[in-house]
C-alpha cells in the first residue's frame, strides 16, 4: 500500500485547505494560519502522530514565506546548514542490496498512529518517482529515476551524491518537495544504502 507519508503530508493539507476556504479574500499568511488552526482543531494526536509535526523548521518557514523561492542569501545560508546535517557512512561504502532497496521504495508504511514507532518505515519512493521497469504504478511529482545509474554512472562521487540526496534532499534544492529521509530519522544508514544500490548498482533492474 502506498500512502503519502505524514512528513510531506502537512504541507499538502495546508495548500489544499487554503485553496478551498471561501469568504472574503485574505492574505496568504492568514490562510496559512486558518489552515493550521483547522488542522489543530480537527487533528487528534495519537500514538507517534503528535502535534509537533505541524511545526515548520527554518527551511520550511523560509520556503512557505517566499512561495518556494527565498532570496539567494537565505538559500545559501540554509542550504549550507542542511548540508552539514548529512551523516555519511563511516565505512565509506554506499552500495547496499538493491533487492531490499526495491522493497523500501515500494513501501509507504510508517509514521501513522497505528504504526509501531520501533518498526522500520518504508521509503515511499514510487509515490513520486518512476524507478524499476516492472512497476507501472508510480507518481510523477519527482523525475523518473529509470536508468539512473546508466545515465549518471556508478562513480564514487555519484554514490555519495545519491546517498546524500536521499538523506537530505533540501541540502541540494532548498524547497524540494522530497522528504529528508535521513535527516528526519525516517530511514537509517543501511536502508539508504539499499536505495542507493537500487538506483546505481549495475545489477539493479533500474539499469538494465
Ligand atoms: C513527495 C515526493 C517525493 C518522494 C516521496 C521522493 N522523492 Fe525523490 N524527488 C522528488 C522531487 C520533486 C525531486 C526533484 C527535485 C529535487 O531535486 O529535489 C526528487 C529528486 C530525487 C533525486 C535526484 C535526482 C537527480 O536527477 O539528481 C533522487 C536520487 C531521488 N529523488 C530519490 C528518491 C528516493 C530513493 C526516494 C524514496 C526513498 C524518493 N526520492 C522519494 C520528490 C520525491
Tab-separated table of C-alpha atoms and ligand atoms in Angstrom:
chain	number	residue	atom	x	y	z
A	1	UNK	CA	0.000	0.000	0.000
A	2	UNK	CA	1.334	3.444	-0.829
A	3	UNK	CA	0.301	6.378	1.299
A	4	UNK	CA	1.909	9.798	1.323
A	5	UNK	CA	3.980	9.887	4.488
A	6	UNK	CA	2.960	12.414	7.106
A	7	UNK	CA	6.333	14.160	6.765
A	8	UNK	CA	5.282	15.719	3.478
A	9	UNK	CA	1.531	15.477	4.066
A	10	UNK	CA	1.115	18.539	6.257
A	11	UNK	CA	2.347	20.979	3.636
A	12	UNK	CA	-0.108	19.454	1.146
A	13	UNK	CA	-3.011	19.674	3.564
A	14	UNK	CA	-2.260	23.328	4.227
A	15	UNK	CA	-2.174	24.098	0.494
A	16	UNK	CA	-5.434	22.201	-0.045
A	17	UNK	CA	-7.291	23.936	2.763
A	18	UNK	CA	-6.005	27.322	1.665
A	19	UNK	CA	-7.413	26.616	-1.804
A	20	UNK	CA	-10.854	25.619	-0.510
A	21	UNK	CA	-11.562	28.302	2.100
A	22	UNK	CA	-14.225	30.710	0.873
A	23	UNK	CA	-15.306	34.137	2.135
A	24	UNK	CA	-13.577	37.472	1.767
A	25	UNK	CA	-10.067	37.325	0.389
A	26	UNK	CA	-7.339	37.005	2.987
A	27	UNK	CA	-3.604	37.283	2.877
A	28	UNK	CA	-1.582	34.141	2.331
A	29	UNK	CA	-0.357	34.301	5.944
A	30	UNK	CA	-3.963	34.473	7.159
A	31	UNK	CA	-4.928	31.466	5.029
A	32	UNK	CA	-1.947	29.572	6.393
A	33	UNK	CA	-2.940	30.360	9.970
A	34	UNK	CA	-6.559	29.414	9.255
A	35	UNK	CA	-5.449	26.105	7.802
A	36	UNK	CA	-3.192	25.393	10.782
A	37	UNK	CA	-5.936	26.311	13.246
A	38	UNK	CA	-8.343	23.990	11.428
A	39	UNK	CA	-5.847	21.115	11.445
A	40	UNK	CA	-5.116	21.706	15.143
A	41	UNK	CA	-8.844	21.729	15.897
A	42	UNK	CA	-9.620	18.503	13.995
A	43	UNK	CA	-6.402	16.533	14.335
A	44	UNK	CA	-6.171	14.188	17.281
A	45	UNK	CA	-2.687	13.347	18.461
A	46	UNK	CA	-2.439	9.591	18.822
A	47	UNK	CA	0.460	7.151	19.149
A	48	UNK	CA	3.506	8.557	17.391
A	49	UNK	CA	1.444	11.065	15.346
A	50	UNK	CA	1.932	14.144	17.513
A	51	UNK	CA	1.274	17.859	17.115
A	52	UNK	CA	4.988	18.669	16.782
A	53	UNK	CA	4.674	17.589	13.155
A	54	UNK	CA	2.819	20.789	12.414
A	55	UNK	CA	5.794	22.881	13.487
A	56	UNK	CA	7.732	24.130	10.460
A	57	UNK	CA	11.534	24.259	10.805
A	58	UNK	CA	13.632	27.171	9.487
A	59	UNK	CA	13.779	25.712	5.954
A	60	UNK	CA	10.027	25.104	5.722
A	61	UNK	CA	9.311	28.563	7.155
A	62	UNK	CA	11.584	30.226	4.579
A	63	UNK	CA	10.041	28.267	1.701
A	64	UNK	CA	6.487	28.996	2.928
A	65	UNK	CA	7.187	32.689	3.408
A	66	UNK	CA	8.699	33.137	-0.067
A	67	UNK	CA	6.486	30.883	-2.227
A	68	UNK	CA	9.362	28.376	-2.506
A	69	UNK	CA	11.846	30.942	-3.832
A	70	UNK	CA	13.591	32.571	-0.839
A	71	UNK	CA	16.200	35.282	-1.535
A	72	UNK	CA	19.589	33.939	-2.658
A	73	UNK	CA	21.487	34.811	0.530
A	74	UNK	CA	18.936	32.932	2.647
A	75	UNK	CA	19.064	29.934	0.278
A	76	UNK	CA	22.871	29.813	0.552
A	77	UNK	CA	22.771	30.054	4.347
A	78	UNK	CA	20.063	27.430	4.873
A	79	UNK	CA	21.376	25.056	2.187
A	80	UNK	CA	24.801	25.128	3.866
A	81	UNK	CA	23.219	24.324	7.224
A	82	UNK	CA	21.245	21.431	5.677
A	83	UNK	CA	24.412	20.074	4.014
A	84	UNK	CA	26.144	19.976	7.382
A	85	UNK	CA	23.386	17.695	8.787
A	86	UNK	CA	24.267	14.849	6.411
A	87	UNK	CA	25.986	11.922	8.156
A	88	UNK	CA	27.903	9.851	5.650
A	89	UNK	CA	28.563	6.143	6.355
A	90	UNK	CA	31.681	5.659	8.495
A	91	UNK	CA	32.848	2.729	6.323
A	92	UNK	CA	32.715	4.915	3.178
A	93	UNK	CA	30.581	2.223	1.451
A	94	UNK	CA	27.407	3.341	-0.300
A	95	UNK	CA	26.055	0.359	-2.220
A	96	UNK	CA	23.739	-1.939	-0.222
A	97	UNK	CA	21.335	-4.565	-1.529
A	98	UNK	CA	19.153	-3.362	-4.425
A	99	UNK	CA	16.505	-6.037	-3.738
A	100	UNK	CA	15.981	-4.624	-0.248
A	101	UNK	CA	16.014	-1.151	-1.797
A	102	UNK	CA	13.161	-2.095	-4.140
A	103	UNK	CA	11.075	-3.287	-1.153
A	104	UNK	CA	11.708	0.017	0.626
A	105	UNK	CA	10.878	2.055	-2.473
A	106	UNK	CA	7.568	0.192	-2.739
A	107	UNK	CA	6.588	0.600	0.908
A	108	UNK	CA	4.708	3.671	2.087
A	109	UNK	CA	4.410	2.357	5.609
A	110	UNK	CA	5.359	4.338	8.681
A	111	UNK	CA	4.597	7.292	10.941
A	112	UNK	CA	0.832	6.850	11.206
A	113	UNK	CA	-0.643	6.483	14.696
A	114	UNK	CA	-1.257	2.791	14.047
A	115	UNK	CA	2.359	2.072	13.050
A	116	UNK	CA	4.622	0.923	15.835
A	117	UNK	CA	7.280	3.565	16.446
A	118	UNK	CA	10.047	0.956	16.606
A	119	UNK	CA	9.099	-0.672	13.301
A	120	UNK	CA	11.188	0.446	10.298
A	121	UNK	CA	9.382	2.761	7.874
A	122	UNK	CA	9.325	2.452	4.097
A	123	UNK	CA	10.787	4.923	1.599
A	124	UNK	CA	7.607	5.622	-0.356
A	125	UNK	CA	9.708	6.470	-3.420
A	126	UNK	CA	7.264	5.169	-6.047
A	127	UNK	CA	4.707	7.664	-4.833
A	128	UNK	CA	6.745	10.375	-6.574
A	129	UNK	CA	9.169	8.576	-8.923
A	130	UNK	CA	9.246	6.044	-11.696
A	131	UNK	CA	12.085	3.658	-10.704
A	132	UNK	CA	12.055	-0.025	-11.734
A	133	UNK	CA	10.860	-1.000	-15.261
A	134	UNK	CA	8.433	-3.645	-13.916
A	135	UNK	CA	6.385	-1.205	-11.779
A	136	UNK	CA	3.721	0.578	-13.821
A	137	UNK	CA	2.130	2.408	-10.870
A	138	UNK	CA	4.136	5.453	-9.827
A	139	UNK	CA	3.803	9.154	-9.093
A	140	UNK	CA	5.262	11.914	-11.207
A	141	UNK	CA	5.926	14.611	-8.595
A	142	UNK	CA	9.635	13.813	-8.964
A	143	UNK	CA	11.638	12.991	-12.106
A	144	UNK	CA	11.814	9.443	-13.478
A	145	UNK	CA	14.759	7.547	-11.986
A	146	UNK	CA	14.588	4.697	-14.509
A	147	UNK	CA	18.097	4.165	-15.937
A	148	UNK	CA	19.534	6.483	-13.235
A	149	UNK	CA	22.826	4.571	-12.832
A	150	UNK	CA	23.217	4.004	-16.561
A	151	UNK	CA	22.943	7.702	-17.368
A	152	UNK	CA	24.704	9.074	-14.249
A	153	UNK	CA	27.460	6.475	-13.947
A	154	UNK	CA	28.184	4.407	-10.845
A	155	UNK	CA	31.161	6.527	-9.699
A	156	UNK	CA	32.120	7.073	-6.028
A	157	UNK	CA	31.038	10.737	-6.375
A	158	UNK	CA	27.631	9.730	-7.761
A	159	UNK	CA	27.179	7.164	-4.960
A	160	UNK	CA	27.969	9.837	-2.381
A	161	UNK	CA	25.644	12.376	-4.018
A	162	UNK	CA	22.769	9.865	-4.252
A	163	UNK	CA	23.184	8.838	-0.600
A	164	UNK	CA	23.286	12.496	0.453
A	165	UNK	CA	20.285	13.429	-1.701
A	166	UNK	CA	18.172	10.695	-0.100
A	167	UNK	CA	19.495	11.660	3.349
A	168	UNK	CA	18.600	15.322	2.929
A	169	UNK	CA	17.097	16.441	-0.400
A	170	UNK	CA	16.822	20.043	0.788
A	171	UNK	CA	20.610	20.307	1.121
A	172	UNK	CA	20.688	20.393	-2.699
A	173	UNK	CA	17.398	22.051	-3.516
A	174	UNK	CA	16.150	24.044	-0.525
A	175	UNK	CA	12.434	23.961	-1.258
A	176	UNK	CA	12.388	20.439	-2.726
A	177	UNK	CA	9.186	18.504	-2.237
A	178	UNK	CA	11.205	15.392	-1.466
A	179	UNK	CA	11.182	14.349	2.215
A	180	UNK	CA	14.509	14.460	4.103
A	181	UNK	CA	14.643	10.760	4.878
A	182	UNK	CA	17.891	10.522	6.873
A	183	UNK	CA	17.555	13.958	8.441
A	184	UNK	CA	14.016	13.178	9.636
A	185	UNK	CA	15.101	9.789	11.004
A	186	UNK	CA	12.701	8.019	8.641
A	187	UNK	CA	15.380	5.826	7.046
A	188	UNK	CA	18.602	4.538	8.607
A	189	UNK	CA	22.050	4.172	7.037
A	190	UNK	CA	21.530	0.599	5.843
A	191	UNK	CA	18.173	1.435	4.275
A	192	UNK	CA	19.618	4.431	2.414
A	193	UNK	CA	22.494	2.256	1.131
A	194	UNK	CA	19.959	-0.283	-0.165
A	195	UNK	CA	18.170	2.520	-2.018
A	196	UNK	CA	21.449	3.819	-3.472
A	197	UNK	CA	22.067	0.278	-4.775
A	198	UNK	CA	18.590	0.175	-6.314
A	199	UNK	CA	19.428	3.339	-8.258
A	200	UNK	CA	23.115	2.749	-9.071
A	201	UNK	CA	24.034	-0.960	-8.924
A	202	UNK	CA	24.594	-2.204	-12.493
A	203	UNK	CA	22.793	-5.440	-11.442
A	204	UNK	CA	19.625	-3.492	-10.457
A	205	UNK	CA	16.706	-3.734	-12.939
A	206	UNK	CA	16.717	0.094	-12.908
A	207	UNK	CA	19.908	-0.032	-15.001
A	208	UNK	CA	19.161	-2.989	-17.274
B	1	LIG	C1	6.899	13.579	-2.109
B	1	LIG	C2	7.594	13.263	-3.322
B	1	LIG	C3	8.901	12.518	-3.288
B	1	LIG	C4	9.205	11.351	-2.628
B	1	LIG	C5	8.318	10.551	-1.686
B	1	LIG	C6	10.537	11.004	-3.026
B	1	LIG	N1	11.035	11.938	-3.881
B	1	LIG	FE1	12.879	11.914	-4.764
B	1	LIG	N2	12.499	13.722	-5.634
B	1	LIG	C7	11.291	14.391	-5.581
B	1	LIG	C8	11.395	15.600	-6.375
B	1	LIG	C9	10.272	16.614	-6.579
B	1	LIG	C10	12.693	15.636	-6.918
B	1	LIG	C11	13.274	16.695	-7.868
B	1	LIG	C12	13.567	17.968	-7.127
B	1	LIG	C13	14.804	17.832	-6.313
B	1	LIG	O1	15.880	17.590	-6.870
B	1	LIG	O2	14.722	17.949	-5.083
B	1	LIG	C14	13.361	14.433	-6.424
B	1	LIG	C15	14.668	14.097	-6.723
B	1	LIG	C16	15.274	12.892	-6.399
B	1	LIG	C17	16.614	12.511	-6.765
B	1	LIG	C18	17.611	13.357	-7.531
B	1	LIG	C19	17.510	13.054	-8.994
B	1	LIG	C20	18.602	13.718	-9.786
B	1	LIG	O3	18.454	13.770	-11.000
B	1	LIG	O4	19.601	14.186	-9.220
B	1	LIG	C21	16.829	11.252	-6.280
B	1	LIG	C22	18.089	10.406	-6.415
B	1	LIG	C23	15.612	10.851	-5.598
B	1	LIG	N3	14.697	11.870	-5.686
B	1	LIG	C24	15.433	9.635	-4.974
B	1	LIG	C25	14.331	9.317	-4.166
B	1	LIG	C26	14.227	8.091	-3.383
B	1	LIG	C27	15.248	6.963	-3.372
B	1	LIG	C28	13.043	8.170	-2.709
B	1	LIG	C29	12.487	7.213	-1.694
B	1	LIG	C30	13.312	6.987	-0.515
B	1	LIG	C31	12.407	9.420	-3.081
B	1	LIG	N4	13.223	10.088	-3.968
B	1	LIG	C32	11.181	9.854	-2.589
B	1	LIG	C33	10.172	14.000	-4.885
B	1	LIG	C34	10.073	12.884	-4.080
